[in-house]
Each structure stands twice: as C-alpha cells, then as structure tokens.
Amino acid sequence: MNWTFVSIPETAQGVGEIPRRVVGWDYFSQELRLNYSNDKVDLVGGVFYQTYDESLANQVPLLIQADVIGLGFLVGPVLDPDYPYFFNDAVIRTVNSVDTFAAFNDLTYHVSDTFEVFAGYRLTYEEVDFSYDRESWFIPVISGVTYDPATTSPLVPGVCTGEQATSTCDPSAPTTKFSGDADDTNWSGRVGASWDISDAMTAYVSASRGFIGPGVDLSRATAGNPEDPGAALLDPTTAINYEIGLKATLWGDRLEINGAVFQLEVEDLQSAALIPGTVSTRTQNAGDIETLGLELSFVAAATNNLTLSGGLSFLDSEFQNLNQPCYPGQSEMQGCIGGEQSIDGKDALNTPELKYNLAANLNMPFESMPFDGYGRLGYVWQDDVAFTLDHDPMTVQDSYGL
C-alpha cells in the first residue's frame, strides 16, 4: 500500500499590500496496489483515489491617468487637476476542486526467454466543481470620497465580500459570479510486445492511449458567465500513440544506442491562447494535433574518462480542425477571411521540426590532489518554433544553435 498526503496552507505574495495574490492548496491521494509474479506472468492491479482543492484570490489595482485613456476633458469638472486619475480594480476569487477515482491492472506475459507481450488498462472517473466570483469597478479618483490613497482602496463602491471587503460597499458594484460542475469517465491503456534479438539488442512495438480529464478555465478572461457557467469547462484531451523502437548495447557495453519511430494523435488539445486585442490569456480547447516523429540517441564511453553523447529528433507535428482569430496585420492573401484563419497544417506550438545535441564529458583525475577536475562541451541546435495559436510571425522563434 502506497499513500501520500500533502496540505499546503494559504500562501500570499504581498499579503497586506497591493497588488496581492493569495493561493491555497489541499491535496490527498491514496493507492492500493497488489502484485503477483511467476515464471510466466507479472501482474499488478489496484485502485486509486485523489482529491485536489485550489483557491485563489487575486487583486491588481491600477491608477490610470485620464489623458492616457482619452478622458482628459473630465479634469476639472470631475477630477482634481492635482490628481487626474481613474481607479481601476478587480478582485477575483476562484475555487476549483477535482476528485479522481480509478481502477487499473497491467499484465506482462513471458512467451519465451526472449519474447514477451504486455497489456494494461486504467478506468478513471473524475468530478470537477468550480466557482468564480469577480467584483470590478472603474471610478474617478476623488480623494476621500471614492478613493483612499493611504490604503489604495476604493471607498465607493468597494468590495462586498471576502477579506478585502470595505465598510462602504455598494452591492450594485459590477460583479460576475457563477459556479458549476462536471464529471467524466475515461480510460487509458497500453498493449505491445518486446523481443530480445540478442543479449545486446531489444526491439519493441506498442500502442497506448492516454487522456487529460475535463479542465476549467477560471482566468480573468474566462468564457464562463452566469448564464452559461459551462463555457468555462474544457473537453478532455485524448492521445493515442503508436511506437516501434530499438535499444542496443554494443562495443563491449561501451556504446548504447536507442531509436524510435512513433505516430501521435491528440484530440481536443487543452492550450493557453491570447485573447485578441488584449494581453490576457485563457486556457481553451485548441483542435487536434497529428505528429509523426523519429528519435535517436547514443551514449559512448570513448575512454575511461571521456563520454560522448548525442540525440536527434525529427517531428512533423501539425494542427488539425482549428480556426483562430487573425493575427494583427494579417491579410486575406495570408489566410485571414472574416477575421478568422484556418490553422490546419500549421506547426504545433513549441515543437521544432528538427533538433539535435552533441556533448562531451571529460573527467580529469588529479592523483596528487584531494579533488578531481571535470569539463563539459556541448552544442544544441533546433528549428524555428511558434509560440501562439494564431501563428503571428512576430511570435515565431527563429532556428538557433548554442
């Protein structure tokens, strides 16, 4: 039986100061696992439970000069010429709870001394509960009337609930408040075979399925609202991978080589996206990804003190079934039609098509000294990568080596 328990009390960045961010977590997991083995079979099975609760309170107040936002004409009639500001603030409090229940088993059958097959299955049930509470305002600064410079707090309308509540709260202050829940049953598993071609070489083939359960976006830019709390929910992400590989140890166990070819299909990817015209991001479902990949790596003991290593990966990874808002300045000839563009066929985010690395590690024993020397020389190169879903050329990192 394995178990873990973690309880992290509320922590804060700048408690008692402005801005403030207060986060609290509670986490508990319990797993019961049973194992059985004989000459032909290795079997493991069990059950798993996990509960996770996260609470967040966030406040970032701003004083904005009237001229900056085109409201300079209010200086004098409404605003004090010596203090021509508007006060903008929002207090966001969110709670997200996830309970997970799972049952699993995994079997390896040794057909012979050199050949084995394996299969595993896990059934998972998840419950998600969430709440979102945002109080916001944009008010002219009238010192002592609508704003207290000593505490950097509004006096009207004020915050109505929580630790930041003010005695002059106005219940009519703009608020966004909603809550909801969801549940999902999903499965993951694997099946495959492994063959020891020789004492120094093993080949394998496998197929596997995994998933990320239903998510919820409770950011400042969440799509959830009181009329449709479910808009904050994200569909589960599923991934299916097919892989064939080879592992070899050669040159008297001084050289290790690994290689694999795989095909990965991801459906309903959960990814962060920039909201057009803002600097805010939110997590959303972002279509599908299809990937065909090759990975190679080696480690070689050239001498007793010199080790050489390297790796290479080639990934043809593309989005499918995804439309996004056009990036700034995108023309119709560049694919912008009616304010939207198709991302189908464009590279997956932060995924270089080609990447390789080489390294040399040298140990330098000093027999007459109470210490040894060590040196490392390495080089890494990668292709260009995109970082935003709209594939704005301004957010593409060019290829580089270092």
mmCIF file of C-alpha atoms in Angstrom:
data_model
loop_
_atom_site.group_PDB
_atom_site.id
_atom_site.type_symbol
_atom_site.label_atom_id
_atom_site.label_comp_id
_atom_site.label_asym_id
_atom_site.label_seq_id
_atom_site.Cartn_x
_atom_site.Cartn_y
_atom_site.Cartn_z
ATOM 1 C CA MET A 1 0.000 0.000 0.000
ATOM 2 C CA ASN A 2 1.355 3.427 -1.019
ATOM 3 C CA TRP A 3 -0.064 6.710 0.227
ATOM 4 C CA THR A 4 0.796 10.379 0.220
ATOM 5 C CA PHE A 5 -0.740 13.350 1.981
ATOM 6 C CA VAL A 6 0.137 16.961 1.269
ATOM 7 C CA SER A 7 -1.555 20.006 2.807
ATOM 8 C CA ILE A 8 -0.182 23.398 1.783
ATOM 9 C CA PRO A 9 -1.663 26.303 3.751
ATOM 10 C CA GLU A 10 -2.606 29.560 2.096
ATOM 11 C CA THR A 11 0.410 31.496 0.933
ATOM 12 C CA ALA A 12 0.492 35.037 -0.352
ATOM 13 C CA GLN A 13 2.552 37.359 -2.428
ATOM 14 C CA GLY A 14 2.441 40.717 -0.695
ATOM 15 C CA VAL A 15 -0.232 39.998 1.918
ATOM 16 C CA GLY A 16 -1.393 43.283 3.324
ATOM 17 C CA GLU A 17 -0.032 45.062 0.268
ATOM 18 C CA ILE A 18 -1.393 45.937 -3.149
ATOM 19 C CA PRO A 19 -1.343 44.117 -5.505
ATOM 20 C CA ARG A 20 -1.948 40.815 -3.783
ATOM 21 C CA ARG A 21 -2.303 37.183 -4.806
ATOM 22 C CA VAL A 22 -3.357 34.589 -2.245
ATOM 23 C CA VAL A 23 -3.318 30.902 -3.197
ATOM 24 C CA GLY A 24 -4.298 27.852 -1.140
ATOM 25 C CA TRP A 25 -3.970 24.141 -1.973
ATOM 26 C CA ASP A 26 -5.118 20.911 -0.342
ATOM 27 C CA TYR A 27 -4.145 17.554 -1.832
ATOM 28 C CA PHE A 28 -4.593 13.957 -0.741
ATOM 29 C CA SER A 29 -4.049 10.674 -2.601
ATOM 30 C CA GLN A 30 -4.319 7.010 -1.671
ATOM 31 C CA GLU A 31 -3.379 3.963 -3.735
ATOM 32 C CA LEU A 32 -3.803 0.257 -3.006
ATOM 33 C CA ARG A 33 -1.691 -1.972 -5.244
ATOM 34 C CA LEU A 34 -1.426 -5.776 -5.453
ATOM 35 C CA ASN A 35 1.379 -7.610 -7.285
ATOM 36 C CA TYR A 36 1.708 -11.193 -8.487
ATOM 37 C CA SER A 37 4.570 -12.865 -10.379
ATOM 38 C CA ASN A 38 5.677 -16.312 -11.517
ATOM 39 C CA ASP A 39 7.896 -17.654 -14.289
ATOM 40 C CA LYS A 40 5.381 -16.687 -16.984
ATOM 41 C CA VAL A 41 3.334 -13.790 -15.634
ATOM 42 C CA ASP A 42 3.872 -10.426 -13.953
ATOM 43 C CA LEU A 43 0.565 -8.910 -12.855
ATOM 44 C CA VAL A 44 -0.257 -5.718 -10.985
ATOM 45 C CA GLY A 45 -3.678 -4.283 -10.159
ATOM 46 C CA GLY A 46 -5.179 -1.773 -7.805
ATOM 47 C CA VAL A 47 -7.377 1.205 -7.054
ATOM 48 C CA PHE A 48 -6.557 4.902 -6.689
ATOM 49 C CA TYR A 49 -8.215 7.947 -5.114
ATOM 50 C CA GLN A 50 -7.150 11.600 -5.241
ATOM 51 C CA THR A 51 -8.723 14.860 -4.130
ATOM 52 C CA TYR A 52 -7.354 18.287 -5.025
ATOM 53 C CA ASP A 53 -8.698 21.691 -3.960
ATOM 54 C CA GLU A 54 -7.306 25.035 -5.081
ATOM 55 C CA SER A 55 -8.471 28.500 -4.039
ATOM 56 C CA LEU A 56 -7.226 31.770 -5.474
ATOM 57 C CA ALA A 57 -7.778 35.431 -4.611
ATOM 58 C CA ASN A 58 -6.204 37.967 -6.936
ATOM 59 C CA GLN A 59 -6.238 41.760 -6.966
ATOM 60 C CA VAL A 60 -4.267 44.139 -9.213
ATOM 61 C CA PRO A 61 -5.448 47.764 -8.758
ATOM 62 C CA LEU A 62 -4.341 50.447 -11.190
ATOM 63 C CA LEU A 63 -4.351 54.233 -11.187
ATOM 64 C CA ILE A 64 -4.812 55.393 -14.790
ATOM 65 C CA GLN A 65 -4.211 58.977 -15.852
ATOM 66 C CA ALA A 66 -7.259 60.447 -17.555
ATOM 67 C CA ASP A 67 -5.319 61.793 -20.575
ATOM 68 C CA VAL A 68 -3.946 58.327 -21.361
ATOM 69 C CA ILE A 69 -7.423 56.905 -21.952
ATOM 70 C CA GLY A 70 -8.878 59.966 -23.708
ATOM 71 C CA LEU A 71 -10.825 61.302 -20.720
ATOM 72 C CA GLY A 72 -8.754 64.410 -20.096
ATOM 73 C CA PHE A 73 -11.833 66.588 -20.584
ATOM 74 C CA LEU A 74 -13.077 65.384 -17.184
ATOM 75 C CA VAL A 75 -10.115 67.003 -15.404
ATOM 76 C CA GLY A 76 -11.630 69.925 -13.523
ATOM 77 C CA PRO A 77 -15.353 69.173 -13.830
ATOM 78 C CA VAL A 78 -14.973 65.727 -12.222
ATOM 79 C CA LEU A 79 -11.325 65.049 -11.448
ATOM 80 C CA ASP A 80 -8.961 67.016 -9.240
ATOM 81 C CA PRO A 81 -6.351 68.704 -11.537
ATOM 82 C CA ASP A 82 -3.687 67.767 -8.973
ATOM 83 C CA TYR A 83 -4.808 64.119 -9.064
ATOM 84 C CA PRO A 84 -6.307 63.407 -12.523
ATOM 85 C CA TYR A 85 -6.699 59.644 -12.252
ATOM 86 C CA PHE A 86 -9.253 56.889 -12.560
ATOM 87 C CA PHE A 87 -9.111 53.901 -10.240
ATOM 88 C CA ASN A 88 -9.449 50.514 -11.945
ATOM 89 C CA ASP A 89 -9.523 47.291 -9.981
ATOM 90 C CA ALA A 90 -10.988 43.808 -9.841
ATOM 91 C CA VAL A 91 -10.950 41.241 -7.072
ATOM 92 C CA ILE A 92 -11.216 37.691 -8.397
ATOM 93 C CA ARG A 93 -11.826 34.727 -6.130
ATOM 94 C CA THR A 94 -11.984 31.219 -7.569
ATOM 95 C CA VAL A 95 -12.286 27.701 -6.186
ATOM 96 C CA ASN A 96 -11.553 24.554 -8.198
ATOM 97 C CA SER A 97 -11.980 21.033 -6.778
ATOM 98 C CA VAL A 98 -11.245 17.731 -8.530
ATOM 99 C CA ASP A 99 -11.968 14.246 -7.137
ATOM 100 C CA THR A 100 -10.490 11.285 -9.010
ATOM 101 C CA PHE A 101 -11.315 7.580 -8.664
ATOM 102 C CA ALA A 102 -9.512 4.917 -10.724
ATOM 103 C CA ALA A 103 -9.027 1.148 -11.042
ATOM 104 C CA PHE A 104 -6.125 -0.334 -13.002
ATOM 105 C CA ASN A 105 -4.319 -3.522 -13.995
ATOM 106 C CA ASP A 106 -1.243 -4.379 -16.059
ATOM 107 C CA LEU A 107 -0.112 -7.791 -17.316
ATOM 108 C CA THR A 108 3.191 -8.949 -18.810
ATOM 109 C CA TYR A 109 3.283 -12.493 -20.236
ATOM 110 C CA HIS A 110 6.685 -14.070 -20.953
ATOM 111 C CA VAL A 111 6.073 -16.176 -24.065
ATOM 112 C CA SER A 112 9.711 -17.284 -24.015
ATOM 113 C CA ASP A 113 13.034 -16.216 -22.580
ATOM 114 C CA THR A 114 13.384 -13.635 -25.359
ATOM 115 C CA PHE A 115 9.808 -12.625 -26.204
ATOM 116 C CA GLU A 116 7.060 -11.072 -24.072
ATOM 117 C CA VAL A 117 3.728 -9.347 -24.570
ATOM 118 C CA PHE A 118 2.137 -6.776 -22.283
ATOM 119 C CA ALA A 119 -1.181 -5.014 -21.824
ATOM 120 C CA GLY A 120 -2.637 -2.607 -19.295
ATOM 121 C CA TYR A 121 -5.929 -0.821 -18.653
ATOM 122 C CA ARG A 122 -6.996 2.008 -16.339
ATOM 123 C CA LEU A 123 -10.564 3.270 -15.861
ATOM 124 C CA THR A 124 -10.863 6.748 -14.333
ATOM 125 C CA TYR A 125 -13.837 8.738 -13.063
ATOM 126 C CA GLU A 126 -13.419 12.453 -12.290
ATOM 127 C CA GLU A 127 -15.687 15.032 -10.658
ATOM 128 C CA VAL A 128 -14.989 18.753 -11.086
ATOM 129 C CA ASP A 129 -16.602 21.548 -9.049
ATOM 130 C CA PHE A 130 -15.766 25.211 -9.534
ATOM 131 C CA SER A 131 -16.830 28.715 -8.596
ATOM 132 C CA TYR A 132 -15.889 32.168 -9.868
ATOM 133 C CA ASP A 133 -16.535 35.498 -8.167
ATOM 134 C CA ARG A 134 -15.319 38.786 -9.627
ATOM 135 C CA GLU A 135 -16.074 42.288 -8.362
ATOM 136 C CA SER A 136 -14.786 45.089 -10.555
ATOM 137 C CA TRP A 137 -15.056 48.834 -10.905
ATOM 138 C CA PHE A 138 -13.749 51.820 -12.808
ATOM 139 C CA ILE A 139 -14.272 55.062 -10.888
ATOM 140 C CA PRO A 140 -12.928 58.606 -10.922
ATOM 141 C CA VAL A 141 -10.462 59.323 -8.145
ATOM 142 C CA ILE A 142 -11.910 61.865 -5.719
ATOM 143 C CA SER A 143 -9.641 61.720 -2.713
ATOM 144 C CA GLY A 144 -11.555 60.976 0.465
ATOM 145 C CA VAL A 145 -14.786 60.383 -1.458
ATOM 146 C CA THR A 146 -14.223 57.488 -3.855
ATOM 147 C CA TYR A 147 -10.633 56.580 -3.073
ATOM 148 C CA ASP A 148 -8.363 56.364 -0.029
ATOM 149 C CA PRO A 149 -4.720 56.984 -1.084
ATOM 150 C CA ALA A 150 -3.458 55.770 2.284
ATOM 151 C CA THR A 151 -4.774 52.249 1.721
ATOM 152 C CA THR A 152 -5.002 52.318 -2.101
ATOM 153 C CA SER A 153 -8.596 51.153 -1.680
ATOM 154 C CA PRO A 154 -11.823 52.441 -3.215
ATOM 155 C CA LEU A 155 -14.372 53.910 -0.854
ATOM 156 C CA VAL A 156 -17.257 53.638 -3.301
ATOM 157 C CA PRO A 157 -18.408 51.164 -4.493
ATOM 158 C CA GLY A 158 -15.913 48.995 -2.615
ATOM 159 C CA VAL A 159 -15.586 45.232 -2.285
ATOM 160 C CA CYS A 160 -18.580 43.486 -0.816
ATOM 161 C CA THR A 161 -17.262 40.066 0.199
ATOM 162 C CA GLY A 162 -14.090 38.337 1.261
ATOM 163 C CA GLU A 163 -11.060 39.584 3.152
ATOM 164 C CA GLN A 164 -10.909 42.785 1.078
ATOM 165 C CA ALA A 165 -14.479 43.842 1.977
ATOM 166 C CA THR A 166 -14.936 47.550 2.725
ATOM 167 C CA SER A 167 -17.460 49.129 5.059
ATOM 168 C CA THR A 168 -18.684 51.462 2.302
ATOM 169 C CA CYS A 169 -19.511 48.591 -0.048
ATOM 170 C CA ASP A 170 -22.121 49.237 -2.701
ATOM 171 C CA PRO A 171 -23.948 45.972 -3.541
ATOM 172 C CA SER A 172 -24.647 47.348 -7.018
ATOM 173 C CA ALA A 173 -20.951 47.222 -7.956
ATOM 174 C CA PRO A 174 -20.404 45.268 -11.186
ATOM 175 C CA THR A 175 -19.981 41.583 -10.364
ATOM 176 C CA THR A 176 -19.589 38.344 -12.272
ATOM 177 C CA LYS A 177 -20.428 35.287 -10.235
ATOM 178 C CA PHE A 178 -21.071 31.713 -11.321
ATOM 179 C CA SER A 179 -20.423 28.123 -10.334
ATOM 180 C CA GLY A 180 -20.748 24.738 -11.959
ATOM 181 C CA ASP A 181 -19.683 21.124 -12.017
ATOM 182 C CA ALA A 182 -18.893 18.321 -14.422
ATOM 183 C CA ASP A 183 -17.936 14.659 -14.394
ATOM 184 C CA ASP A 184 -16.266 12.365 -16.858
ATOM 185 C CA THR A 185 -15.373 8.684 -17.202
ATOM 186 C CA ASN A 186 -12.408 7.872 -19.414
ATOM 187 C CA TRP A 187 -9.825 5.181 -19.957
ATOM 188 C CA SER A 188 -6.138 4.795 -20.683
ATOM 189 C CA GLY A 189 -4.156 1.725 -21.596
ATOM 190 C CA ARG A 190 -1.340 0.088 -23.482
ATOM 191 C CA VAL A 191 -0.627 -3.060 -25.479
ATOM 192 C CA GLY A 192 2.611 -4.244 -27.051
ATOM 193 C CA ALA A 193 5.428 -6.735 -27.338
ATOM 194 C CA SER A 194 9.171 -6.847 -26.684
ATOM 195 C CA TRP A 195 11.738 -9.115 -28.350
ATOM 196 C CA ASP A 196 15.330 -9.636 -27.194
ATOM 197 C CA ILE A 197 17.023 -10.121 -30.547
ATOM 198 C CA SER A 198 20.268 -10.837 -28.708
ATOM 199 C CA ASP A 199 21.809 -10.179 -25.314
ATOM 200 C CA ALA A 200 22.720 -6.716 -26.562
ATOM 201 C CA MET A 201 19.683 -5.732 -28.634
ATOM 202 C CA THR A 202 15.951 -5.390 -27.893
ATOM 203 C CA ALA A 203 13.126 -4.384 -30.225
ATOM 204 C CA TYR A 204 9.650 -3.359 -29.121
ATOM 205 C CA VAL A 205 6.313 -2.247 -30.522
ATOM 206 C CA SER A 206 3.484 -0.644 -28.586
ATOM 207 C CA ALA A 207 0.184 1.202 -28.816
ATOM 208 C CA SER A 208 -1.076 3.341 -25.965
ATOM 209 C CA ARG A 209 -3.909 5.704 -25.108
ATOM 210 C CA GLY A 210 -3.878 8.465 -22.508
ATOM 211 C CA PHE A 211 -6.030 11.422 -21.555
ATOM 212 C CA ILE A 212 -6.232 14.641 -19.578
ATOM 213 C CA GLY A 213 -9.569 14.970 -17.802
ATOM 214 C CA PRO A 214 -12.047 17.837 -18.110
ATOM 215 C CA GLY A 215 -10.422 21.163 -17.303
ATOM 216 C CA VAL A 216 -11.800 24.516 -16.233
ATOM 217 C CA ASP A 217 -10.559 27.985 -17.126
ATOM 218 C CA LEU A 218 -11.080 30.435 -14.256
ATOM 219 C CA SER A 219 -8.749 33.134 -15.545
ATOM 220 C CA ARG A 220 -9.593 36.825 -15.793
ATOM 221 C CA ALA A 221 -10.616 36.186 -19.421
ATOM 222 C CA THR A 222 -12.717 33.067 -18.758
ATOM 223 C CA ALA A 223 -15.518 32.322 -21.216
ATOM 224 C CA GLY A 224 -17.744 31.284 -18.301
ATOM 225 C CA ASN A 225 -20.599 33.579 -17.240
ATOM 226 C CA PRO A 226 -23.685 33.461 -15.000
ATOM 227 C CA GLU A 227 -25.912 32.479 -17.928
ATOM 228 C CA ASP A 228 -23.541 29.719 -19.095
ATOM 229 C CA PRO A 229 -21.116 28.545 -16.386
ATOM 230 C CA GLY A 230 -20.273 25.504 -18.525
ATOM 231 C CA ALA A 231 -18.485 27.767 -21.029
ATOM 232 C CA ALA A 232 -15.556 27.737 -18.586
ATOM 233 C CA LEU A 233 -15.180 23.965 -18.942
ATOM 234 C CA LEU A 234 -12.705 22.302 -21.300
ATOM 235 C CA ASP A 235 -13.310 18.995 -23.056
ATOM 236 C CA PRO A 236 -10.968 16.148 -22.057
ATOM 237 C CA THR A 237 -7.835 15.722 -24.161
ATOM 238 C CA THR A 238 -7.112 12.247 -25.524
ATOM 239 C CA ALA A 239 -3.878 10.996 -27.066
ATOM 240 C CA ILE A 240 -3.176 7.770 -28.991
ATOM 241 C CA ASN A 241 0.432 6.791 -29.685
ATOM 242 C CA TYR A 242 1.876 4.028 -31.883
ATOM 243 C CA GLU A 243 5.584 3.340 -31.470
ATOM 244 C CA ILE A 244 8.263 0.954 -32.665
ATOM 245 C CA GLY A 245 11.775 1.108 -31.284
ATOM 246 C CA LEU A 246 15.174 -0.497 -30.872
ATOM 247 C CA LYS A 247 17.621 -0.467 -27.951
ATOM 248 C CA ALA A 248 21.154 -1.761 -28.356
ATOM 249 C CA THR A 249 24.314 -2.010 -26.267
ATOM 250 C CA LEU A 250 27.452 -2.515 -28.353
ATOM 251 C CA TRP A 251 31.243 -2.248 -28.258
ATOM 252 C CA GLY A 252 31.611 -4.277 -25.086
ATOM 253 C CA ASP A 253 28.843 -2.310 -23.303
ATOM 254 C CA ARG A 254 30.660 0.955 -24.037
ATOM 255 C CA LEU A 255 28.085 2.198 -26.584
ATOM 256 C CA GLU A 256 24.332 2.494 -26.004
ATOM 257 C CA ILE A 257 22.037 3.363 -28.913
ATOM 258 C CA ASN A 258 18.277 3.998 -28.767
ATOM 259 C CA GLY A 259 15.919 4.715 -31.649
ATOM 260 C CA ALA A 260 12.160 5.024 -32.039
ATOM 261 C CA VAL A 261 9.583 5.940 -34.678
ATOM 262 C CA PHE A 262 6.135 6.981 -33.487
ATOM 263 C CA GLN A 263 2.808 8.421 -34.556
ATOM 264 C CA LEU A 264 0.848 10.502 -32.048
ATOM 265 C CA GLU A 265 -2.752 11.671 -32.445
ATOM 266 C CA VAL A 266 -4.055 14.239 -29.948
ATOM 267 C CA GLU A 267 -7.733 15.226 -29.885
ATOM 268 C CA ASP A 268 -9.194 18.334 -28.186
ATOM 269 C CA LEU A 269 -5.866 19.763 -27.064
ATOM 270 C CA GLN A 270 -6.061 21.998 -23.975
ATOM 271 C CA SER A 271 -3.840 25.038 -24.604
ATOM 272 C CA ALA A 272 -3.392 28.651 -23.480
ATOM 273 C CA ALA A 273 -4.446 31.314 -26.010
ATOM 274 C CA LEU A 274 -4.056 35.089 -26.167
ATOM 275 C CA ILE A 275 -7.359 36.971 -26.314
ATOM 276 C CA PRO A 276 -7.317 39.223 -29.423
ATOM 277 C CA GLY A 277 -6.786 42.886 -28.611
ATOM 278 C CA THR A 278 -5.702 42.203 -25.032
ATOM 279 C CA VAL A 279 -2.719 40.979 -23.053
ATOM 280 C CA SER A 280 -4.887 38.383 -21.276
ATOM 281 C CA THR A 281 -4.739 34.650 -21.897
ATOM 282 C CA ARG A 282 -7.122 31.835 -21.164
ATOM 283 C CA THR A 283 -6.992 28.063 -21.484
ATOM 284 C CA GLN A 284 -9.212 26.564 -24.165
ATOM 285 C CA ASN A 285 -9.613 23.552 -26.408
ATOM 286 C CA ALA A 286 -7.424 24.076 -29.464
ATOM 287 C CA GLY A 287 -8.288 21.464 -32.060
ATOM 288 C CA ASP A 288 -6.282 18.309 -32.759
ATOM 289 C CA ILE A 289 -2.600 17.556 -33.377
ATOM 290 C CA GLU A 290 -1.133 14.862 -35.620
ATOM 291 C CA THR A 291 2.546 14.019 -35.154
ATOM 292 C CA LEU A 292 4.942 11.689 -36.929
ATOM 293 C CA GLY A 293 8.285 11.500 -35.153
ATOM 294 C CA LEU A 294 11.752 9.961 -35.123
ATOM 295 C CA GLU A 295 14.064 9.998 -32.097
ATOM 296 C CA LEU A 296 17.681 8.779 -31.904
ATOM 297 C CA SER A 297 20.158 8.967 -29.020
ATOM 298 C CA PHE A 298 23.524 7.500 -28.066
ATOM 299 C CA VAL A 299 25.982 7.426 -25.162
ATOM 300 C CA ALA A 300 29.555 6.225 -25.737
ATOM 301 C CA ALA A 301 32.419 5.696 -23.301
ATOM 302 C CA ALA A 302 35.251 6.706 -25.624
ATOM 303 C CA THR A 303 37.811 6.225 -22.857
ATOM 304 C CA ASN A 304 37.674 5.597 -19.128
ATOM 305 C CA ASN A 305 37.388 9.350 -18.615
ATOM 306 C CA LEU A 306 35.733 10.639 -21.789
ATOM 307 C CA THR A 307 31.996 10.144 -22.502
ATOM 308 C CA LEU A 308 30.342 11.260 -25.727
ATOM 309 C CA SER A 309 26.574 11.635 -26.084
ATOM 310 C CA GLY A 310 24.074 12.991 -28.547
ATOM 311 C CA GLY A 311 20.496 12.947 -29.705
ATOM 312 C CA LEU A 312 18.360 13.827 -32.695
ATOM 313 C CA SER A 313 14.620 14.272 -33.069
ATOM 314 C CA PHE A 314 12.508 14.915 -36.137
ATOM 315 C CA LEU A 315 8.869 15.866 -35.558
ATOM 316 C CA ASP A 316 6.291 16.526 -38.252
ATOM 317 C CA SER A 317 3.617 17.888 -35.890
ATOM 318 C CA GLU A 318 0.598 19.792 -37.250
ATOM 319 C CA PHE A 319 -2.682 21.266 -36.043
ATOM 320 C CA GLN A 320 -5.963 19.994 -37.437
ATOM 321 C CA ASN A 321 -9.581 21.163 -37.044
ATOM 322 C CA LEU A 322 -8.674 24.563 -35.596
ATOM 323 C CA ASN A 323 -9.682 28.110 -36.530
ATOM 324 C CA GLN A 324 -8.248 31.148 -34.765
ATOM 325 C CA PRO A 325 -8.637 34.935 -34.923
ATOM 326 C CA CYS A 326 -6.266 36.583 -37.393
ATOM 327 C CA TYR A 327 -3.027 37.999 -36.050
ATOM 328 C CA PRO A 328 -2.509 41.805 -36.296
ATOM 329 C CA GLY A 329 -1.941 42.915 -39.871
ATOM 330 C CA GLN A 330 -2.784 39.543 -41.441
ATOM 331 C CA SER A 331 -4.196 39.976 -44.942
ATOM 332 C CA GLU A 332 -6.687 37.927 -46.909
ATOM 333 C CA MET A 333 -3.816 36.639 -49.073
ATOM 334 C CA GLN A 334 -2.204 35.383 -45.848
ATOM 335 C CA GLY A 335 -5.365 33.442 -44.965
ATOM 336 C CA CYS A 336 -7.418 35.960 -42.958
ATOM 337 C CA ILE A 337 -11.069 35.724 -44.016
ATOM 338 C CA GLY A 338 -13.779 37.445 -42.000
ATOM 339 C CA GLY A 339 -11.456 37.956 -39.056
ATOM 340 C CA GLU A 340 -10.565 34.248 -38.820
ATOM 341 C CA GLN A 341 -7.907 31.948 -40.212
ATOM 342 C CA SER A 342 -7.522 28.197 -40.507
ATOM 343 C CA ILE A 343 -4.608 26.764 -38.526
ATOM 344 C CA ASP A 344 -4.908 23.339 -40.180
ATOM 345 C CA GLY A 345 -1.498 22.097 -41.306
ATOM 346 C CA LYS A 346 0.487 24.643 -39.261
ATOM 347 C CA ASP A 347 3.144 23.552 -36.781
ATOM 348 C CA ALA A 348 2.251 22.551 -33.241
ATOM 349 C CA LEU A 349 3.372 25.063 -30.622
ATOM 350 C CA ASN A 350 6.903 24.960 -29.202
ATOM 351 C CA THR A 351 7.698 21.909 -31.344
ATOM 352 C CA PRO A 352 10.806 22.272 -33.542
ATOM 353 C CA GLU A 353 10.745 20.075 -36.628
ATOM 354 C CA LEU A 354 14.431 19.211 -36.204
ATOM 355 C CA LYS A 355 16.512 19.292 -33.031
ATOM 356 C CA TYR A 356 19.850 17.731 -32.164
ATOM 357 C CA ASN A 357 22.508 17.909 -29.472
ATOM 358 C CA LEU A 358 26.098 16.717 -29.010
ATOM 359 C CA ALA A 359 28.138 16.675 -25.807
ATOM 360 C CA ALA A 360 31.491 15.539 -24.484
ATOM 361 C CA ASN A 361 32.139 14.991 -20.765
ATOM 362 C CA LEU A 362 35.698 14.659 -19.513
ATOM 363 C CA ASN A 363 36.683 13.530 -16.015
ATOM 364 C CA MET A 364 40.223 14.580 -15.043
ATOM 365 C CA PRO A 365 41.560 12.688 -12.011
ATOM 366 C CA PHE A 366 44.300 14.504 -10.101
ATOM 367 C CA GLU A 367 46.112 11.728 -8.264
ATOM 368 C CA SER A 368 48.162 14.126 -6.164
ATOM 369 C CA MET A 369 45.206 16.305 -5.276
ATOM 370 C CA PRO A 370 42.234 15.749 -2.926
ATOM 371 C CA PHE A 371 39.876 16.607 -5.788
ATOM 372 C CA ASP A 372 39.247 15.788 -9.455
ATOM 373 C CA GLY A 373 38.586 18.000 -12.460
ATOM 374 C CA TYR A 374 35.566 17.928 -14.757
ATOM 375 C CA GLY A 375 34.838 19.505 -18.129
ATOM 376 C CA ARG A 376 31.859 19.538 -20.477
ATOM 377 C CA LEU A 377 31.487 20.770 -24.041
ATOM 378 C CA GLY A 378 28.067 20.759 -25.633
ATOM 379 C CA TYR A 379 26.122 22.070 -28.620
ATOM 380 C CA VAL A 380 22.353 22.215 -29.172
ATOM 381 C CA TRP A 381 20.528 23.242 -32.351
ATOM 382 C CA GLN A 382 16.818 23.492 -33.004
ATOM 383 C CA ASP A 383 14.500 24.571 -35.793
ATOM 384 C CA ASP A 384 12.183 27.577 -35.598
ATOM 385 C CA VAL A 385 9.116 27.279 -33.344
ATOM 386 C CA ALA A 386 5.761 29.051 -32.983
ATOM 387 C CA PHE A 387 4.536 30.117 -29.538
ATOM 388 C CA THR A 388 0.971 31.404 -30.119
ATOM 389 C CA LEU A 389 -2.079 29.707 -31.600
ATOM 390 C CA ASP A 390 -2.591 32.437 -34.209
ATOM 391 C CA HIS A 391 0.966 31.798 -35.520
ATOM 392 C CA ASP A 392 1.769 35.506 -35.620
ATOM 393 C CA PRO A 393 5.177 35.754 -37.382
ATOM 394 C CA MET A 394 6.255 38.210 -34.658
ATOM 395 C CA THR A 395 5.980 35.403 -32.064
ATOM 396 C CA VAL A 396 7.973 32.799 -34.018
ATOM 397 C CA GLN A 397 11.425 31.959 -32.638
ATOM 398 C CA ASP A 398 13.956 31.524 -35.454
ATOM 399 C CA SER A 399 16.202 28.464 -35.518
ATOM 400 C CA TYR A 400 19.319 28.731 -33.405
ATOM 401 C CA GLY A 401 22.294 26.812 -32.070
ATOM 402 C CA LEU A 402 24.272 27.326 -28.881
#
